[in-house]
Amino acid sequence: MDVNTTTTIPSVDTKSQSYTQHQLHSENHEHSHAHLPSKTILIAIAAATTVTVLLTIFFVLFLLRRQKSSNKNGACKDKNPRGLHDTSSRLIASTKLSISSSPDVKGGCLQGGNLSRSPAAPKFKGVQVFTYKEIEVATNGFSEAHVIGNGGFGLMYRGVLSDGTLAAIKLLRREGKQGERAFRVEVDLLSRLHSPYLVELLGYCADQNHRLLIFEYLPHGTLHQHLHSPKNQSQSLDWWARMRIALDCARALEFMHEHHAVSPVIHRDFKSSNVLLDQNFRAKVSDFGLAKMGSEKMNGQVSTRVLGTTGYLAPE
């Protein structure tokens, strides 16, 4: 007897299958959407960082430009784009110095022109500007009784200014362009170099053809006088005083060579007669008429001309 075996295939519930597929599709869709916010956040962070960096750069550039403009406004008005740093070099290198003209104060700079003194005394970087008449009164008509020194530069007078200040007044001899150069260099340098080891410039006079420099008065004269003059033997310097003077001179030279506000300054006439002593026998270096800036060039060439006093020149 044949037995017919019938295999029954269970029917698949279409509704259940459809629901399962829909659920899987929803899970995949939700999974893909779960990654979307993180990508968006990364893009937003990157964009914000880029914008922040750019704004910072623009802000720094703005500050630098503003500072540069401020420095230009505070600089000298004589069309000198490099500022006062090169003032002395231009004065020295200039071959168009007018001996009949006088340095004047315009915009804080030493320029050619006739000096007119107003009731409020003009100043050049804190240095007083005097008329010849005022200096004549201060020295009692340049009396010989007021002469305290005589050198190649001219005569040194002791005088009393209108405010009662005791001063040493140097009357410069006019010897062509070299004399004018020495005057301008000394005013320019000492109006900017301030140190307890350098003599202080109180003012100057450039009235017509007269050139005078007014310094603080140092009562004990020059070091040379104490070392070589018989009349000062009663005030002979002991070894401790000499050591202090030597140290003061060394500090003065160090200041001139290392000062960062201007180029290094080379004195070129450093000797005992250009070292002055104050009331405490502390030394101050003076006479910068032959000084030069370390970076000074003339017509594009470094000046190698030997200047100074024989016997005091540096060996090199």
Coordinates of C-alpha atoms in Angstrom, one line a residue:
M1 CA 0.0 0.0 0.0
D2 CA 1.5 3.2 -1.2
V3 CA 1.6 5.8 1.4
N4 CA 1.6 9.3 0.1
T5 CA 3.7 11.4 2.3
T6 CA 2.8 15.0 2.1
T7 CA 5.4 17.6 3.3
T8 CA 3.8 20.6 4.6
I9 CA 5.8 23.8 4.3
P10 CA 4.8 26.2 7.0
S11 CA 3.5 29.4 5.7
V12 CA 5.3 32.6 6.4
D13 CA 3.4 35.2 8.1
T14 CA 3.7 38.1 5.7
K15 CA 2.6 40.6 8.2
S16 CA 5.3 39.6 10.6
Q17 CA 8.0 39.6 7.8
S18 CA 6.9 43.1 6.7
Y19 CA 7.1 44.4 10.3
T20 CA 10.5 42.9 10.8
Q21 CA 11.9 44.5 7.6
H22 CA 10.3 47.8 8.6
Q23 CA 11.9 47.6 12.0
L24 CA 15.4 46.8 10.6
H25 CA 15.0 49.7 8.1
S26 CA 14.1 52.1 10.9
E27 CA 17.1 51.0 13.0
N28 CA 19.5 51.5 10.1
H29 CA 17.9 54.9 9.5
E30 CA 18.2 55.9 13.1
H31 CA 21.8 54.6 13.2
S32 CA 22.8 56.7 10.2
H33 CA 21.1 59.7 11.8
A34 CA 23.0 59.1 15.0
H35 CA 26.3 59.8 13.2
L36 CA 25.0 62.9 11.5
P37 CA 25.1 65.3 14.5
S38 CA 28.7 64.4 15.4
K39 CA 29.9 65.3 11.8
T40 CA 28.0 68.5 12.0
I41 CA 29.5 69.4 15.3
L42 CA 33.1 68.7 14.0
I43 CA 32.5 70.9 11.0
A44 CA 31.1 73.7 13.2
I45 CA 34.0 73.5 15.6
A46 CA 36.5 73.6 12.7
A47 CA 34.8 76.6 11.2
A48 CA 34.6 78.4 14.5
T49 CA 38.3 77.7 15.1
T50 CA 39.3 79.1 11.7
V51 CA 37.3 82.3 12.2
T52 CA 38.8 82.8 15.7
V53 CA 42.4 82.4 14.4
L54 CA 41.7 84.8 11.5
L55 CA 40.2 87.4 13.9
T56 CA 43.2 87.0 16.2
I57 CA 45.6 87.6 13.3
F58 CA 43.7 90.7 12.1
F59 CA 43.5 92.1 15.7
V60 CA 47.3 91.6 16.2
L61 CA 48.0 93.3 12.8
F62 CA 45.7 96.2 13.8
L63 CA 47.6 96.7 17.1
L64 CA 51.0 96.6 15.3
R65 CA 49.8 99.1 12.7
R66 CA 48.4 101.4 15.4
Q67 CA 51.6 101.2 17.4
K68 CA 53.6 102.0 14.3
S69 CA 51.4 105.0 13.5
S70 CA 51.8 106.2 17.1
N71 CA 55.6 106.0 16.9
K72 CA 55.6 108.0 13.6
N73 CA 53.5 110.7 15.2
G74 CA 55.8 111.0 18.1
A75 CA 58.9 111.0 16.0
C76 CA 60.8 114.0 14.6
K77 CA 58.9 116.1 12.0
D78 CA 61.9 116.7 9.8
K79 CA 61.0 113.9 7.3
N80 CA 63.5 111.6 9.0
P81 CA 61.8 108.1 8.6
R82 CA 64.3 106.4 10.8
G83 CA 63.7 108.8 13.8
L84 CA 66.3 110.4 16.0
H85 CA 68.5 107.3 15.9
D86 CA 70.3 108.6 12.8
T87 CA 70.1 112.3 13.6
S88 CA 73.8 112.6 14.6
S89 CA 74.9 110.6 11.6
R90 CA 73.1 112.9 9.2
L91 CA 74.5 116.0 10.9
I92 CA 78.0 114.6 10.7
A93 CA 77.7 113.4 7.1
S94 CA 76.1 116.5 5.8
T95 CA 78.3 118.7 3.5
K96 CA 75.7 121.5 3.3
L97 CA 76.1 123.0 6.7
S98 CA 75.5 126.7 6.6
I99 CA 77.8 128.5 9.0
S100 CA 75.7 131.6 9.0
S101 CA 72.6 129.7 10.0
S102 CA 71.8 128.7 13.6
P103 CA 70.4 125.5 14.9
D104 CA 66.8 126.0 16.0
V105 CA 64.2 123.9 17.7
K106 CA 61.4 122.8 15.3
G107 CA 59.3 119.8 16.2
G108 CA 61.9 118.7 18.7
C109 CA 64.8 118.5 16.2
L110 CA 67.9 120.6 15.7
Q111 CA 67.6 122.4 12.4
G112 CA 69.1 125.4 10.6
G113 CA 67.5 128.8 11.1
N114 CA 67.7 132.0 13.1
L115 CA 66.9 131.5 16.8
S116 CA 64.0 133.6 18.2
R117 CA 63.5 133.3 21.9
S118 CA 59.9 133.5 23.2
P119 CA 59.0 134.5 26.8
A120 CA 58.5 130.8 27.5
A121 CA 62.1 129.6 26.9
P122 CA 62.1 126.9 24.2
K123 CA 63.7 123.6 24.8
F124 CA 65.3 120.9 22.7
K125 CA 64.5 117.5 24.3
G126 CA 64.7 119.1 27.8
V127 CA 67.7 121.3 27.0
Q128 CA 67.3 125.0 27.4
V129 CA 67.8 127.4 24.5
F130 CA 69.5 130.7 25.5
T131 CA 70.2 133.9 23.7
Y132 CA 73.6 135.4 23.5
K133 CA 72.5 138.3 25.6
E134 CA 71.5 136.0 28.5
I135 CA 74.8 134.3 28.5
E136 CA 76.6 137.7 28.3
V137 CA 74.8 138.7 31.5
A138 CA 75.5 135.4 33.2
T139 CA 79.3 135.8 32.6
N140 CA 79.4 139.5 33.4
G141 CA 80.1 140.4 29.8
F142 CA 82.5 137.4 29.4
S143 CA 84.8 138.8 32.0
E144 CA 88.3 137.3 32.3
A145 CA 87.7 136.9 36.0
H146 CA 85.1 134.3 35.0
V147 CA 87.4 132.2 32.8
I148 CA 88.0 128.7 34.3
G149 CA 89.5 127.0 31.3
N150 CA 91.1 127.5 27.9
G151 CA 91.6 124.8 25.2
G152 CA 91.5 124.1 21.5
F153 CA 87.7 124.3 21.5
G154 CA 87.7 127.9 23.0
L155 CA 87.1 129.4 26.4
M156 CA 85.2 128.0 29.4
Y157 CA 83.5 130.5 31.7
R158 CA 81.9 130.2 35.1
G159 CA 78.5 131.9 35.0
V160 CA 75.2 132.3 37.0
L161 CA 72.0 131.8 35.0
S162 CA 68.9 133.9 35.5
D163 CA 67.4 131.4 37.8
G164 CA 70.5 131.3 40.0
T165 CA 72.0 128.1 38.6
L166 CA 75.8 128.0 38.6
A167 CA 76.9 126.8 35.2
A168 CA 80.0 126.2 33.1
I169 CA 79.7 128.0 29.8
K170 CA 81.8 126.9 26.8
L171 CA 82.4 129.6 24.1
L172 CA 83.3 127.7 21.0
R173 CA 85.7 129.0 18.4
R174 CA 84.2 129.0 14.9
E175 CA 86.5 127.2 12.6
G176 CA 84.5 126.5 9.5
K177 CA 82.3 123.4 9.1
Q178 CA 84.3 121.4 11.7
G179 CA 83.4 123.8 14.4
E180 CA 79.8 123.7 13.4
R181 CA 79.9 120.0 13.3
A182 CA 81.4 119.7 16.8
F183 CA 78.7 122.0 18.2
R184 CA 75.8 120.1 16.6
V185 CA 77.1 116.7 17.6
E186 CA 77.6 117.7 21.2
V187 CA 74.1 119.2 21.5
D188 CA 72.6 116.2 19.7
L189 CA 74.3 113.5 21.8
L190 CA 74.2 115.1 25.2
S191 CA 70.5 116.0 24.8
R192 CA 69.8 112.2 24.5
L193 CA 72.5 110.6 26.6
H194 CA 71.8 110.9 30.3
S195 CA 74.0 109.2 32.8
P196 CA 75.5 110.2 36.2
Y197 CA 78.9 109.5 34.7
L198 CA 78.5 112.1 31.8
V199 CA 78.5 115.8 32.3
E200 CA 74.9 117.2 32.0
L201 CA 74.1 119.7 29.2
L202 CA 71.8 122.4 30.6
G203 CA 71.4 124.3 27.4
Y204 CA 72.9 125.9 24.3
C205 CA 73.1 129.2 22.4
A206 CA 73.1 129.5 18.6
D207 CA 72.4 133.2 18.3
Q208 CA 73.6 134.4 14.9
N209 CA 77.3 133.5 14.6
H210 CA 77.7 132.6 18.3
R211 CA 78.0 129.0 19.5
L212 CA 77.9 128.3 23.2
L213 CA 77.2 125.3 25.3
I214 CA 76.0 125.5 28.9
F215 CA 76.9 122.6 31.3
E216 CA 76.4 121.8 34.9
Y217 CA 79.2 123.3 37.0
L218 CA 81.6 120.9 38.6
P219 CA 83.5 122.6 41.4
H220 CA 86.7 120.5 41.4
G221 CA 87.7 121.1 37.8
T222 CA 89.4 118.5 35.7
L223 CA 91.3 115.4 36.7
H224 CA 94.3 116.7 34.8
Q225 CA 94.5 119.7 37.1
H226 CA 94.7 117.4 40.2
L227 CA 97.2 115.1 38.7
H228 CA 99.6 117.7 37.2
S229 CA 98.9 121.2 38.5
P230 CA 101.1 122.3 41.5
K231 CA 98.4 124.6 42.9
N232 CA 96.2 121.6 43.5
Q233 CA 98.7 119.6 45.5
S234 CA 96.8 120.5 48.7
Q235 CA 93.9 118.5 47.3
S236 CA 95.9 115.6 46.1
L237 CA 93.9 112.4 45.4
D238 CA 94.5 109.4 47.5
W239 CA 94.4 105.9 46.0
W240 CA 90.8 105.2 46.9
A241 CA 89.7 108.4 45.2
R242 CA 91.7 107.6 42.1
M243 CA 90.2 104.1 42.0
R244 CA 86.7 105.6 42.2
I245 CA 87.5 108.0 39.4
A246 CA 88.8 105.2 37.3
L247 CA 85.7 103.2 37.9
D248 CA 83.5 106.2 37.1
C249 CA 85.3 106.7 33.8
A250 CA 85.0 103.0 32.9
R251 CA 81.2 103.1 33.6
A252 CA 80.9 106.2 31.4
L253 CA 82.6 104.5 28.5
E254 CA 80.6 101.4 29.0
F255 CA 77.4 103.5 29.0
M256 CA 78.4 105.2 25.7
H257 CA 79.4 101.9 24.0
E258 CA 76.4 99.9 25.2
H259 CA 73.6 102.4 25.4
H260 CA 70.6 101.0 23.4
A261 CA 68.6 104.2 22.8
V262 CA 71.1 105.4 20.2
S263 CA 74.0 103.8 18.3
P264 CA 77.2 103.1 20.3
V265 CA 79.1 106.4 20.8
I266 CA 82.9 106.6 20.4
H267 CA 84.3 109.5 22.3
R268 CA 87.7 109.8 20.4
D269 CA 89.2 112.4 22.8
F270 CA 89.1 110.6 26.2
K271 CA 91.8 112.1 28.4
S272 CA 92.3 113.5 31.9
S273 CA 91.5 117.1 30.9
N274 CA 88.1 115.9 29.7
V275 CA 87.2 114.2 33.0
L276 CA 85.5 116.6 35.5
L277 CA 85.2 116.1 39.2
D278 CA 82.1 117.1 41.2
Q279 CA 81.9 118.2 44.9
N280 CA 82.4 114.5 46.0
F281 CA 85.3 113.9 43.6
R282 CA 83.2 111.7 41.5
A283 CA 84.1 111.7 37.8
K284 CA 82.1 112.8 34.8
V285 CA 83.3 112.6 31.2
S286 CA 82.9 115.7 29.1
D287 CA 83.7 117.2 25.7
F288 CA 81.9 115.2 23.0
G289 CA 82.8 117.5 20.0
L290 CA 84.9 114.8 18.3
A291 CA 82.6 111.9 19.2
K292 CA 81.1 109.7 16.5
M293 CA 78.3 107.2 16.3
G294 CA 79.4 103.6 16.0
S295 CA 77.3 103.2 12.8
E296 CA 78.3 106.5 11.3
K297 CA 79.1 106.5 7.6
M298 CA 80.1 109.3 5.3
N299 CA 79.0 109.0 1.7
G300 CA 78.4 105.3 2.3
Q301 CA 81.9 104.7 3.6
V302 CA 83.0 104.2 7.2
S303 CA 85.1 107.1 8.4
T304 CA 88.6 106.0 9.4
R305 CA 90.2 109.5 9.9
V306 CA 92.3 109.7 13.1
L307 CA 91.0 112.3 15.5
G308 CA 91.9 113.1 19.1
T309 CA 94.9 114.2 21.2
T310 CA 98.3 112.8 20.5
G311 CA 99.3 110.5 23.4
Y312 CA 95.7 109.6 24.2
L313 CA 94.7 107.8 21.0
A314 CA 93.7 104.2 21.3
P315 CA 96.6 101.9 20.0
E316 CA 94.3 100.3 17.5

